[in-house]
Amino acid sequence: LPHIGRIDVVNFPGADFVGTGWFVDTDIVVTNRHVASLIARWDGRRFGFTRGVGGLNVTAAFCNAHEFDDLDPDATRTFAVLEVLYIEPDSKPNDIAFLRVKRKTDGGVLGFIPVAAADAPVETPVCVVGYPARASKRLIPDQELMKDLYRDRFDVKRAAPGFTSGMKGGSTTHDCTTLGGNSGSVVLDLKSGAAVGLHFAGLYQEDNFAVPASVLSDYIKRRRWNLPVVIETGATAQRL
């Protein structure tokens, strides 16, 4: 649980956080493309933080607190986002991004969540851990059910159990209960403790979707965030 946190924001209009993330290396956090795109854009040289309220730059931090009945998080549980390292291009199928945060470990314990090398079989018991946020009636028609399931308490760290249900369109699917703030949540194999997916979307009473373990494992093994960024311009693409 300490390796999973909220991506808190300052100067961002109308929100205190934009999604969930989790450590895949000592100072590297993985989240969704659509989450990272809210706080950073390519400026020709790097992914720079966007401007927010009053024209001030948005700042972000990875915080592993915000648990049920938690006290205000202290500095030991909050890690400043130093830079957005990589955001997958929109033309690619994987809703994935990597952030670098200000964090060091003593090396005494594993400081991140290991990712399974292979995709999870159907009916694997899993658990999605993240920060579900209250959803509108347009997205969740049965508001009373949502309030009942979450006891009308949102934006805090929760674990939702379920099972994988296969693959669809290149994504791992699962039936864990999720809401919008779960974007970027880890999908954990309950037996091994390894990550088998990066949750990115859900369809009400239909299915949930995650970037599969095989893709995550490949990106992390190649340290995709250190490779040249692909910049798309119309029908062409180039590496910078």
C-alpha atoms as an extended CHARMM CRD file, in Angstrom:
* protein
*
       240  EXT
         1         1  LEU       CA              0.0000000000        0.0000000000        0.0000000000  PROA      1               0.0000000000
         2         2  PRO       CA              2.7930000000        2.5590000000        0.6290000000  PROA      2               0.0000000000
         3         3  HSD       CA              3.8320000000        2.1370000000       -3.0100000000  PROA      3               0.0000000000
         4         4  ILE       CA              0.4330000000        3.3850000000       -4.2530000000  PROA      4               0.0000000000
         5         5  GLY       CA             -0.5980000000        7.0150000000       -4.0540000000  PROA      5               0.0000000000
         6         6  ARG       CA             -2.6980000000        9.9250000000       -5.2310000000  PROA      6               0.0000000000
         7         7  ILE       CA             -1.3690000000       12.4270000000       -7.7300000000  PROA      7               0.0000000000
         8         8  ASP       CA             -2.2260000000       15.6180000000       -5.8910000000  PROA      8               0.0000000000
         9         9  VAL       CA             -2.2040000000       18.9590000000       -7.6820000000  PROA      9               0.0000000000
        10        10  VAL       CA             -1.9340000000       22.6490000000       -6.7970000000  PROA      10              0.0000000000
        11        11  ASN       CA             -3.1960000000       25.4670000000       -9.0380000000  PROA      11              0.0000000000
        12        12  PHE       CA             -5.2740000000       22.9490000000      -10.9790000000  PROA      12              0.0000000000
        13        13  PRO       CA             -8.8200000000       24.2710000000      -11.5740000000  PROA      13              0.0000000000
        14        14  GLY       CA            -11.5680000000       22.4660000000       -9.6720000000  PROA      14              0.0000000000
        15        15  ALA       CA             -9.6600000000       19.4720000000       -8.3190000000  PROA      15              0.0000000000
        16        16  ASP       CA             -7.2290000000       18.4390000000       -5.5700000000  PROA      16              0.0000000000
        17        17  PHE       CA             -5.9740000000       15.3660000000       -7.4290000000  PROA      17              0.0000000000
        18        18  VAL       CA             -6.0600000000       13.9970000000      -10.9630000000  PROA      18              0.0000000000
        19        19  GLY       CA             -5.6540000000       10.2510000000      -10.5170000000  PROA      19              0.0000000000
        20        20  THR       CA             -3.6840000000        7.3890000000       -9.0120000000  PROA      20              0.0000000000
        21        21  GLY       CA             -0.1320000000        6.1590000000       -9.5620000000  PROA      21              0.0000000000
        22        22  TRP       CA              2.3090000000        3.6090000000       -8.1530000000  PROA      22              0.0000000000
        23        23  PHE       CA              6.0370000000        3.0270000000       -7.9070000000  PROA      23              0.0000000000
        24        24  VAL       CA              7.6770000000        0.8200000000      -10.5440000000  PROA      24              0.0000000000
        25        25  ASP       CA             11.1930000000        1.9060000000       -9.5260000000  PROA      25              0.0000000000
        26        26  THR       CA             12.7520000000        3.8380000000       -6.6550000000  PROA      26              0.0000000000
        27        27  ASP       CA             11.7590000000        7.2520000000       -8.0140000000  PROA      27              0.0000000000
        28        28  ILE       CA              9.5550000000        6.3370000000      -10.9980000000  PROA      28              0.0000000000
        29        29  VAL       CA              5.7530000000        6.3710000000      -10.8150000000  PROA      29              0.0000000000
        30        30  VAL       CA              3.4990000000        4.9500000000      -13.5170000000  PROA      30              0.0000000000
        31        31  THR       CA              0.0640000000        6.3900000000      -14.2350000000  PROA      31              0.0000000000
        32        32  ASN       CA             -2.2400000000        6.8770000000      -17.2100000000  PROA      32              0.0000000000
        33        33  ARG       CA             -1.6000000000        9.0170000000      -20.2620000000  PROA      33              0.0000000000
        34        34  HSD       CA             -4.9180000000       10.7950000000      -19.7410000000  PROA      34              0.0000000000
        35        35  VAL       CA             -3.8820000000       11.6130000000      -16.1600000000  PROA      35              0.0000000000
        36        36  ALA       CA             -0.3950000000       12.9370000000      -16.9620000000  PROA      36              0.0000000000
        37        37  SER       CA             -1.7810000000       14.9500000000      -19.8990000000  PROA      37              0.0000000000
        38        38  LEU       CA             -3.7820000000       17.0240000000      -17.4060000000  PROA      38              0.0000000000
        39        39  ILE       CA             -0.6280000000       18.3710000000      -15.7800000000  PROA      39              0.0000000000
        40        40  ALA       CA              1.9960000000       18.4110000000      -18.5480000000  PROA      40              0.0000000000
        41        41  ARG       CA              2.3910000000       18.9900000000      -22.2830000000  PROA      41              0.0000000000
        42        42  TRP       CA              5.3030000000       18.7260000000      -24.6890000000  PROA      42              0.0000000000
        43        43  ASP       CA              6.8960000000       22.1550000000      -25.1050000000  PROA      43              0.0000000000
        44        44  GLY       CA              9.3870000000       21.2500000000      -27.8290000000  PROA      44              0.0000000000
        45        45  ARG       CA             12.0930000000       20.1080000000      -25.4210000000  PROA      45              0.0000000000
        46        46  ARG       CA             10.3740000000       18.2730000000      -22.6110000000  PROA      46              0.0000000000
        47        47  PHE       CA              7.0100000000       17.7200000000      -20.9420000000  PROA      47              0.0000000000
        48        48  GLY       CA              6.4330000000       21.0190000000      -19.1560000000  PROA      48              0.0000000000
        49        49  PHE       CA              3.8260000000       21.5780000000      -16.4720000000  PROA      49              0.0000000000
        50        50  THR       CA              0.6540000000       23.2460000000      -17.6990000000  PROA      50              0.0000000000
        51        51  ARG       CA             -0.6370000000       26.6050000000      -16.5170000000  PROA      51              0.0000000000
        52        52  GLY       CA             -3.5340000000       26.5770000000      -14.1060000000  PROA      52              0.0000000000
        53        53  VAL       CA             -5.4420000000       29.0040000000      -11.9200000000  PROA      53              0.0000000000
        54        54  GLY       CA             -4.2970000000       32.6010000000      -12.3490000000  PROA      54              0.0000000000
        55        55  GLY       CA             -1.7670000000       31.5890000000      -14.9760000000  PROA      55              0.0000000000
        56        56  LEU       CA              0.3700000000       29.8310000000      -12.3700000000  PROA      56              0.0000000000
        57        57  ASN       CA              2.0630000000       26.5770000000      -13.2580000000  PROA      57              0.0000000000
        58        58  VAL       CA              0.3800000000       23.4360000000      -11.9770000000  PROA      58              0.0000000000
        59        59  THR       CA              2.5140000000       21.5860000000       -9.4330000000  PROA      59              0.0000000000
        60        60  ALA       CA              2.0200000000       17.9480000000       -8.5140000000  PROA      60              0.0000000000
        61        61  ALA       CA              2.9990000000       15.5150000000       -5.7790000000  PROA      61              0.0000000000
        62        62  PHE       CA              2.6570000000       11.7770000000       -5.2920000000  PROA      62              0.0000000000
        63        63  CYS       CA              1.1210000000       11.1390000000       -1.8550000000  PROA      63              0.0000000000
        64        64  ASN       CA              0.6950000000        7.6120000000       -0.4660000000  PROA      64              0.0000000000
        65        65  ALA       CA             -1.5670000000        8.7870000000        2.3620000000  PROA      65              0.0000000000
        66        66  HSD       CA             -5.2100000000        9.9850000000        2.0520000000  PROA      66              0.0000000000
        67        67  GLU       CA             -6.4220000000        6.7790000000        3.6730000000  PROA      67              0.0000000000
        68        68  PHE       CA             -9.7500000000        6.3390000000        5.4510000000  PROA      68              0.0000000000
        69        69  ASP       CA             -9.8310000000        8.5280000000        8.5910000000  PROA      69              0.0000000000
        70        70  ASP       CA             -6.1930000000        9.4760000000        7.8950000000  PROA      70              0.0000000000
        71        71  LEU       CA             -4.5750000000       12.5190000000        9.4420000000  PROA      71              0.0000000000
        72        72  ASP       CA             -3.1820000000       15.1930000000        7.1490000000  PROA      72              0.0000000000
        73        73  PRO       CA             -0.2360000000       13.6250000000        5.2930000000  PROA      73              0.0000000000
        74        74  ASP       CA              3.2210000000       14.6800000000        6.4370000000  PROA      74              0.0000000000
        75        75  ALA       CA              6.3660000000       15.1920000000        4.3990000000  PROA      75              0.0000000000
        76        76  THR       CA              7.4310000000       11.5460000000        4.7180000000  PROA      76              0.0000000000
        77        77  ARG       CA              4.4080000000       10.4440000000        2.7000000000  PROA      77              0.0000000000
        78        78  THR       CA              4.4890000000       13.1420000000        0.0270000000  PROA      78              0.0000000000
        79        79  PHE       CA              6.9110000000       13.1150000000       -2.9010000000  PROA      79              0.0000000000
        80        80  ALA       CA              7.1410000000       16.0930000000       -5.2430000000  PROA      80              0.0000000000
        81        81  VAL       CA              6.7470000000       15.2960000000       -8.9360000000  PROA      81              0.0000000000
        82        82  LEU       CA             10.0040000000       16.5750000000      -10.3990000000  PROA      82              0.0000000000
        83        83  GLU       CA              9.1270000000       15.9340000000      -14.0290000000  PROA      83              0.0000000000
        84        84  VAL       CA              6.8060000000       14.1040000000      -16.3520000000  PROA      84              0.0000000000
        85        85  LEU       CA              9.1890000000       11.7930000000      -18.1670000000  PROA      85              0.0000000000
        86        86  TYR       CA              6.9830000000       10.1630000000      -20.7570000000  PROA      86              0.0000000000
        87        87  ILE       CA              3.4150000000       10.3150000000      -22.0670000000  PROA      87              0.0000000000
        88        88  GLU       CA              2.3770000000        7.6970000000      -24.6160000000  PROA      88              0.0000000000
        89        89  PRO       CA              1.2890000000        9.3250000000      -27.9160000000  PROA      89              0.0000000000
        90        90  ASP       CA             -2.4680000000        9.4250000000      -28.4980000000  PROA      90              0.0000000000
        91        91  SER       CA             -2.1130000000        7.2460000000      -31.5940000000  PROA      91              0.0000000000
        92        92  LYS       CA             -0.7650000000        4.3780000000      -29.4680000000  PROA      92              0.0000000000
        93        93  PRO       CA             -3.1310000000        1.9970000000      -27.6680000000  PROA      93              0.0000000000
        94        94  ASN       CA             -1.4800000000        2.0390000000      -24.2450000000  PROA      94              0.0000000000
        95        95  ASP       CA             -2.8280000000        4.6040000000      -21.7590000000  PROA      95              0.0000000000
        96        96  ILE       CA              0.4630000000        4.9440000000      -19.9060000000  PROA      96              0.0000000000
        97        97  ALA       CA              2.8200000000        7.6330000000      -18.6030000000  PROA      97              0.0000000000
        98        98  PHE       CA              5.8130000000        7.8500000000      -16.2610000000  PROA      98              0.0000000000
        99        99  LEU       CA              6.7020000000       10.5000000000      -13.6700000000  PROA      99              0.0000000000
       100       100  ARG       CA              9.8990000000       11.0840000000      -11.7270000000  PROA      100             0.0000000000
       101       101  VAL       CA              9.4130000000       12.0000000000       -8.0710000000  PROA      101             0.0000000000
       102       102  LYS       CA             11.7160000000       13.2060000000       -5.3300000000  PROA      102             0.0000000000
       103       103  ARG       CA             12.3560000000       10.0000000000       -3.4170000000  PROA      103             0.0000000000
       104       104  LYS       CA             15.2420000000        7.9000000000       -2.1610000000  PROA      104             0.0000000000
       105       105  THR       CA             15.2050000000        4.5490000000       -0.3610000000  PROA      105             0.0000000000
       106       106  ASP       CA             17.7450000000        2.8420000000        1.8590000000  PROA      106             0.0000000000
       107       107  GLY       CA             17.6120000000       -0.3080000000       -0.2600000000  PROA      107             0.0000000000
       108       108  GLY       CA             16.6000000000       -2.3920000000        2.7330000000  PROA      108             0.0000000000
       109       109  VAL       CA             13.2090000000       -3.3290000000        1.3360000000  PROA      109             0.0000000000
       110       110  LEU       CA             11.7410000000       -3.4570000000       -2.1360000000  PROA      110             0.0000000000
       111       111  GLY       CA             10.7230000000        0.1100000000       -2.8670000000  PROA      111             0.0000000000
       112       112  PHE       CA              8.2800000000       -0.5760000000       -5.6700000000  PROA      112             0.0000000000
       113       113  ILE       CA              5.6670000000       -3.0220000000       -6.9560000000  PROA      113             0.0000000000
       114       114  PRO       CA              7.0600000000       -5.7770000000       -9.2150000000  PROA      114             0.0000000000
       115       115  VAL       CA              5.2370000000       -6.3620000000      -12.4870000000  PROA      115             0.0000000000
       116       116  ALA       CA              4.3930000000       -9.8660000000      -13.6760000000  PROA      116             0.0000000000
       117       117  ALA       CA              6.2100000000      -10.8780000000      -16.8470000000  PROA      117             0.0000000000
       118       118  ALA       CA              3.1330000000      -12.5180000000      -18.3730000000  PROA      118             0.0000000000
       119       119  ASP       CA             -0.5140000000      -11.4960000000      -18.6110000000  PROA      119             0.0000000000
       120       120  ALA       CA             -2.9000000000      -12.8880000000      -16.0200000000  PROA      120             0.0000000000
       121       121  PRO       CA             -5.1250000000      -15.8140000000      -17.0420000000  PROA      121             0.0000000000
       122       122  VAL       CA             -8.9050000000      -15.4510000000      -16.9500000000  PROA      122             0.0000000000
       123       123  GLU       CA            -10.4530000000      -15.6830000000      -13.4630000000  PROA      123             0.0000000000
       124       124  THR       CA             -7.2600000000      -14.6630000000      -11.6620000000  PROA      124             0.0000000000
       125       125  PRO       CA             -8.2090000000      -13.1910000000       -8.2450000000  PROA      125             0.0000000000
       126       126  VAL       CA             -7.0640000000       -9.5690000000       -8.3100000000  PROA      126             0.0000000000
       127       127  CYS       CA             -7.4500000000       -6.3450000000       -6.4070000000  PROA      127             0.0000000000
       128       128  VAL       CA             -7.4930000000       -2.7830000000       -7.7250000000  PROA      128             0.0000000000
       129       129  VAL       CA             -5.9650000000       -0.2720000000       -5.3050000000  PROA      129             0.0000000000
       130       130  GLY       CA             -6.4940000000        3.4270000000       -5.9270000000  PROA      130             0.0000000000
       131       131  TYR       CA             -8.5140000000        6.5250000000       -5.1350000000  PROA      131             0.0000000000
       132       132  PRO       CA            -12.0640000000        6.3340000000       -6.5010000000  PROA      132             0.0000000000
       133       133  ALA       CA            -13.6840000000        9.7500000000       -6.9100000000  PROA      133             0.0000000000
       134       134  ARG       CA            -17.3820000000       10.6320000000       -6.8570000000  PROA      134             0.0000000000
       135       135  ALA       CA            -18.9130000000       10.2860000000      -10.3390000000  PROA      135             0.0000000000
       136       136  SER       CA            -21.7530000000       12.2370000000      -11.9360000000  PROA      136             0.0000000000
       137       137  LYS       CA            -25.1740000000       10.7700000000      -12.6740000000  PROA      137             0.0000000000
       138       138  ARG       CA            -24.2730000000       10.8030000000      -16.3660000000  PROA      138             0.0000000000
       139       139  LEU       CA            -21.5330000000        8.2560000000      -15.6800000000  PROA      139             0.0000000000
       140       140  ILE       CA            -23.1600000000        6.3600000000      -12.7950000000  PROA      140             0.0000000000
       141       141  PRO       CA            -26.9620000000        6.4970000000      -13.1650000000  PROA      141             0.0000000000
       142       142  ASP       CA            -27.5710000000        4.7010000000       -9.8560000000  PROA      142             0.0000000000
       143       143  GLN       CA            -26.1270000000        7.2950000000       -7.4870000000  PROA      143             0.0000000000
       144       144  GLU       CA            -27.5630000000        5.5850000000       -4.3950000000  PROA      144             0.0000000000
       145       145  LEU       CA            -25.7830000000        2.3370000000       -5.2470000000  PROA      145             0.0000000000
       146       146  MET       CA            -22.5150000000        4.2350000000       -5.6570000000  PROA      146             0.0000000000
       147       147  LYS       CA            -22.9810000000        5.9500000000       -2.2990000000  PROA      147             0.0000000000
       148       148  ASP       CA            -23.8460000000        2.6340000000       -0.6510000000  PROA      148             0.0000000000
       149       149  LEU       CA            -20.8250000000        0.8050000000       -2.0820000000  PROA      149             0.0000000000
       150       150  TYR       CA            -18.4400000000        3.5600000000       -1.0160000000  PROA      150             0.0000000000
       151       151  ARG       CA            -20.3540000000        4.6300000000        2.1150000000  PROA      151             0.0000000000
       152       152  ASP       CA            -20.4810000000        8.0960000000        0.5460000000  PROA      152             0.0000000000
       153       153  ARG       CA            -16.7530000000        8.5100000000        1.1870000000  PROA      153             0.0000000000
       154       154  PHE       CA            -14.5970000000        9.2460000000       -1.8500000000  PROA      154             0.0000000000
       155       155  ASP       CA            -11.0620000000       10.3730000000       -2.7710000000  PROA      155             0.0000000000
       156       156  VAL       CA             -9.4440000000        7.9960000000       -0.2440000000  PROA      156             0.0000000000
       157       157  LYS       CA             -7.3490000000        4.8650000000       -0.8280000000  PROA      157             0.0000000000
       158       158  ARG       CA             -9.4620000000        1.7600000000       -1.3590000000  PROA      158             0.0000000000
       159       159  ALA       CA             -8.9320000000       -1.8480000000       -2.3620000000  PROA      159             0.0000000000
       160       160  ALA       CA            -11.5790000000       -3.4240000000       -4.6190000000  PROA      160             0.0000000000
       161       161  PRO       CA            -11.3820000000       -7.2070000000       -5.1400000000  PROA      161             0.0000000000
       162       162  GLY       CA            -12.4930000000       -9.0590000000       -8.2460000000  PROA      162             0.0000000000
       163       163  PHE       CA            -11.3230000000      -11.2870000000      -11.0780000000  PROA      163             0.0000000000
       164       164  THR       CA             -9.6770000000      -10.8450000000      -14.4420000000  PROA      164             0.0000000000
       165       165  SER       CA            -12.0530000000      -11.5760000000      -17.3040000000  PROA      165             0.0000000000
       166       166  GLY       CA             -9.7370000000      -11.9450000000      -20.2810000000  PROA      166             0.0000000000
       167       167  MET       CA             -8.3910000000       -9.6440000000      -22.9820000000  PROA      167             0.0000000000
       168       168  LYS       CA            -10.2470000000       -7.1760000000      -25.1600000000  PROA      168             0.0000000000
       169       169  GLY       CA             -8.6920000000       -4.9380000000      -27.7990000000  PROA      169             0.0000000000
       170       170  GLY       CA             -5.2140000000       -5.5750000000      -26.4120000000  PROA      170             0.0000000000
       171       171  SER       CA             -6.2370000000       -4.6690000000      -22.8540000000  PROA      171             0.0000000000
       172       172  THR       CA             -6.6130000000       -6.8310000000      -19.7570000000  PROA      172             0.0000000000
       173       173  THR       CA            -10.1910000000       -6.7540000000      -18.4750000000  PROA      173             0.0000000000
       174       174  HSD       CA            -11.4140000000       -7.1910000000      -14.9010000000  PROA      174             0.0000000000
       175       175  ASP       CA            -14.5850000000       -6.8040000000      -12.8110000000  PROA      175             0.0000000000
       176       176  CYS       CA            -13.2650000000       -4.8490000000       -9.7980000000  PROA      176             0.0000000000
       177       177  THR       CA            -15.4420000000       -1.8920000000       -8.7930000000  PROA      177             0.0000000000
       178       178  THR       CA            -13.8630000000        1.3870000000       -9.9250000000  PROA      178             0.0000000000
       179       179  LEU       CA            -14.6140000000        5.0850000000      -10.3640000000  PROA      179             0.0000000000
       180       180  GLY       CA            -12.8690000000        7.9430000000      -12.1580000000  PROA      180             0.0000000000
       181       181  GLY       CA            -10.1540000000        8.5830000000       -9.5760000000  PROA      181             0.0000000000
       182       182  ASN       CA             -9.0020000000        4.9880000000      -10.0730000000  PROA      182             0.0000000000
       183       183  SER       CA             -7.3050000000        6.0080000000      -13.3240000000  PROA      183             0.0000000000
       184       184  GLY       CA             -3.7170000000        4.8270000000      -12.9200000000  PROA      184             0.0000000000
       185       185  SER       CA             -4.5280000000        2.2460000000      -10.2290000000  PROA      185             0.0000000000
       186       186  VAL       CA             -2.5420000000       -0.9500000000       -9.8970000000  PROA      186             0.0000000000
       187       187  VAL       CA             -4.2490000000       -4.2800000000      -10.5990000000  PROA      187             0.0000000000
       188       188  LEU       CA             -2.6180000000       -6.7120000000       -8.1700000000  PROA      188             0.0000000000
       189       189  ASP       CA             -2.5340000000      -10.4920000000       -8.3840000000  PROA      189             0.0000000000
       190       190  LEU       CA             -3.7710000000      -11.4780000000       -4.9060000000  PROA      190             0.0000000000
       191       191  LYS       CA             -1.6730000000      -14.6500000000       -4.8630000000  PROA      191             0.0000000000
       192       192  SER       CA              1.7120000000      -13.3380000000       -6.0220000000  PROA      192             0.0000000000
       193       193  GLY       CA              1.4170000000       -9.6670000000       -5.0620000000  PROA      193             0.0000000000
       194       194  ALA       CA              2.7210000000       -8.6690000000       -8.4880000000  PROA      194             0.0000000000
       195       195  ALA       CA              1.0380000000       -6.1080000000      -10.7070000000  PROA      195             0.0000000000
       196       196  VAL       CA             -0.8570000000       -7.6110000000      -13.6390000000  PROA      196             0.0000000000
       197       197  GLY       CA             -2.2900000000       -4.3920000000      -15.0170000000  PROA      197             0.0000000000
       198       198  LEU       CA             -2.5390000000       -0.6040000000      -14.9940000000  PROA      198             0.0000000000
       199       199  HSD       CA             -6.2260000000        0.3000000000      -14.7670000000  PROA      199             0.0000000000
       200       200  PHE       CA             -7.3080000000        3.0490000000      -17.1590000000  PROA      200             0.0000000000
       201       201  ALA       CA            -11.0540000000        2.8720000000      -17.8780000000  PROA      201             0.0000000000
       202       202  GLY       CA            -14.3750000000        1.3080000000      -16.9810000000  PROA      202             0.0000000000
       203       203  LEU       CA            -17.7970000000        0.9570000000      -18.5900000000  PROA      203             0.0000000000
       204       204  TYR       CA            -20.7170000000        1.0700000000      -16.1580000000  PROA      204             0.0000000000
       205       205  GLN       CA            -21.8980000000       -2.4660000000      -15.3410000000  PROA      205             0.0000000000
       206       206  GLU       CA            -19.9660000000       -3.8510000000      -18.3270000000  PROA      206             0.0000000000
       207       207  ASP       CA            -16.1790000000       -4.0950000000      -17.9920000000  PROA      207             0.0000000000
       208       208  ASN       CA            -12.9650000000       -2.5150000000      -16.7610000000  PROA      208             0.0000000000
       209       209  PHE       CA             -9.7820000000       -2.1290000000      -18.7910000000  PROA      209             0.0000000000
       210       210  ALA       CA             -6.0920000000       -2.1580000000      -17.8690000000  PROA      210             0.0000000000
       211       211  VAL       CA             -2.7760000000       -1.9520000000      -19.6770000000  PROA      211             0.0000000000
       212       212  PRO       CA             -1.6080000000       -5.6010000000      -19.5370000000  PROA      212             0.0000000000
       213       213  ALA       CA              1.3620000000       -6.8540000000      -17.5440000000  PROA      213             0.0000000000
       214       214  SER       CA              3.2970000000       -7.8630000000      -20.6640000000  PROA      214             0.0000000000
       215       215  VAL       CA              3.2520000000       -4.2710000000      -21.9340000000  PROA      215             0.0000000000
       216       216  LEU       CA              4.1240000000       -2.8060000000      -18.5370000000  PROA      216             0.0000000000
       217       217  SER       CA              6.9520000000       -5.2790000000      -18.0500000000  PROA      217             0.0000000000
       218       218  ASP       CA              8.3830000000       -4.4760000000      -21.4780000000  PROA      218             0.0000000000
       219       219  TYR       CA              8.2530000000       -0.7060000000      -20.9180000000  PROA      219             0.0000000000
       220       220  ILE       CA              9.8940000000       -0.9930000000      -17.5120000000  PROA      220             0.0000000000
       221       221  LYS       CA             12.5730000000       -3.4310000000      -18.6560000000  PROA      221             0.0000000000
       222       222  ARG       CA             13.5100000000       -1.0800000000      -21.5140000000  PROA      222             0.0000000000
       223       223  ARG       CA             13.1110000000        1.9620000000      -19.2340000000  PROA      223             0.0000000000
       224       224  ARG       CA             10.8640000000        3.4790000000      -21.8740000000  PROA      224             0.0000000000
       225       225  TRP       CA             10.9900000000        6.8550000000      -20.1300000000  PROA      225             0.0000000000
       226       226  ASN       CA             14.6980000000        7.1510000000      -21.0850000000  PROA      226             0.0000000000
       227       227  LEU       CA             14.1390000000        6.5450000000      -24.8040000000  PROA      227             0.0000000000
       228       228  PRO       CA             13.6430000000        9.4040000000      -27.2860000000  PROA      228             0.0000000000
       229       229  VAL       CA             10.1580000000       10.8810000000      -27.3170000000  PROA      229             0.0000000000
       230       230  VAL       CA              8.0590000000       10.2590000000      -30.4380000000  PROA      230             0.0000000000
       231       231  ILE       CA              6.5330000000       13.5250000000      -31.6250000000  PROA      231             0.0000000000
       232       232  GLU       CA              3.6250000000       13.1850000000      -34.0250000000  PROA      232             0.0000000000
       233       233  THR       CA              2.9530000000       15.9040000000      -36.5910000000  PROA      233             0.0000000000
       234       234  GLY       CA              0.1140000000       15.0910000000      -38.9710000000  PROA      234             0.0000000000
       235       235  ALA       CA              0.8810000000       11.9390000000      -40.9250000000  PROA      235             0.0000000000
       236       236  THR       CA              4.5520000000       11.8400000000      -39.8710000000  PROA      236             0.0000000000
       237       237  ALA       CA              6.3760000000       11.0750000000      -36.6840000000  PROA      237             0.0000000000
       238       238  GLN       CA              9.8920000000       11.7810000000      -35.5500000000  PROA      238             0.0000000000
       239       239  ARG       CA             12.0630000000       11.0300000000      -32.5340000000  PROA      239             0.0000000000
       240       240  LEU       CA             13.6170000000       13.8330000000      -30.5420000000  PROA      240             0.0000000000
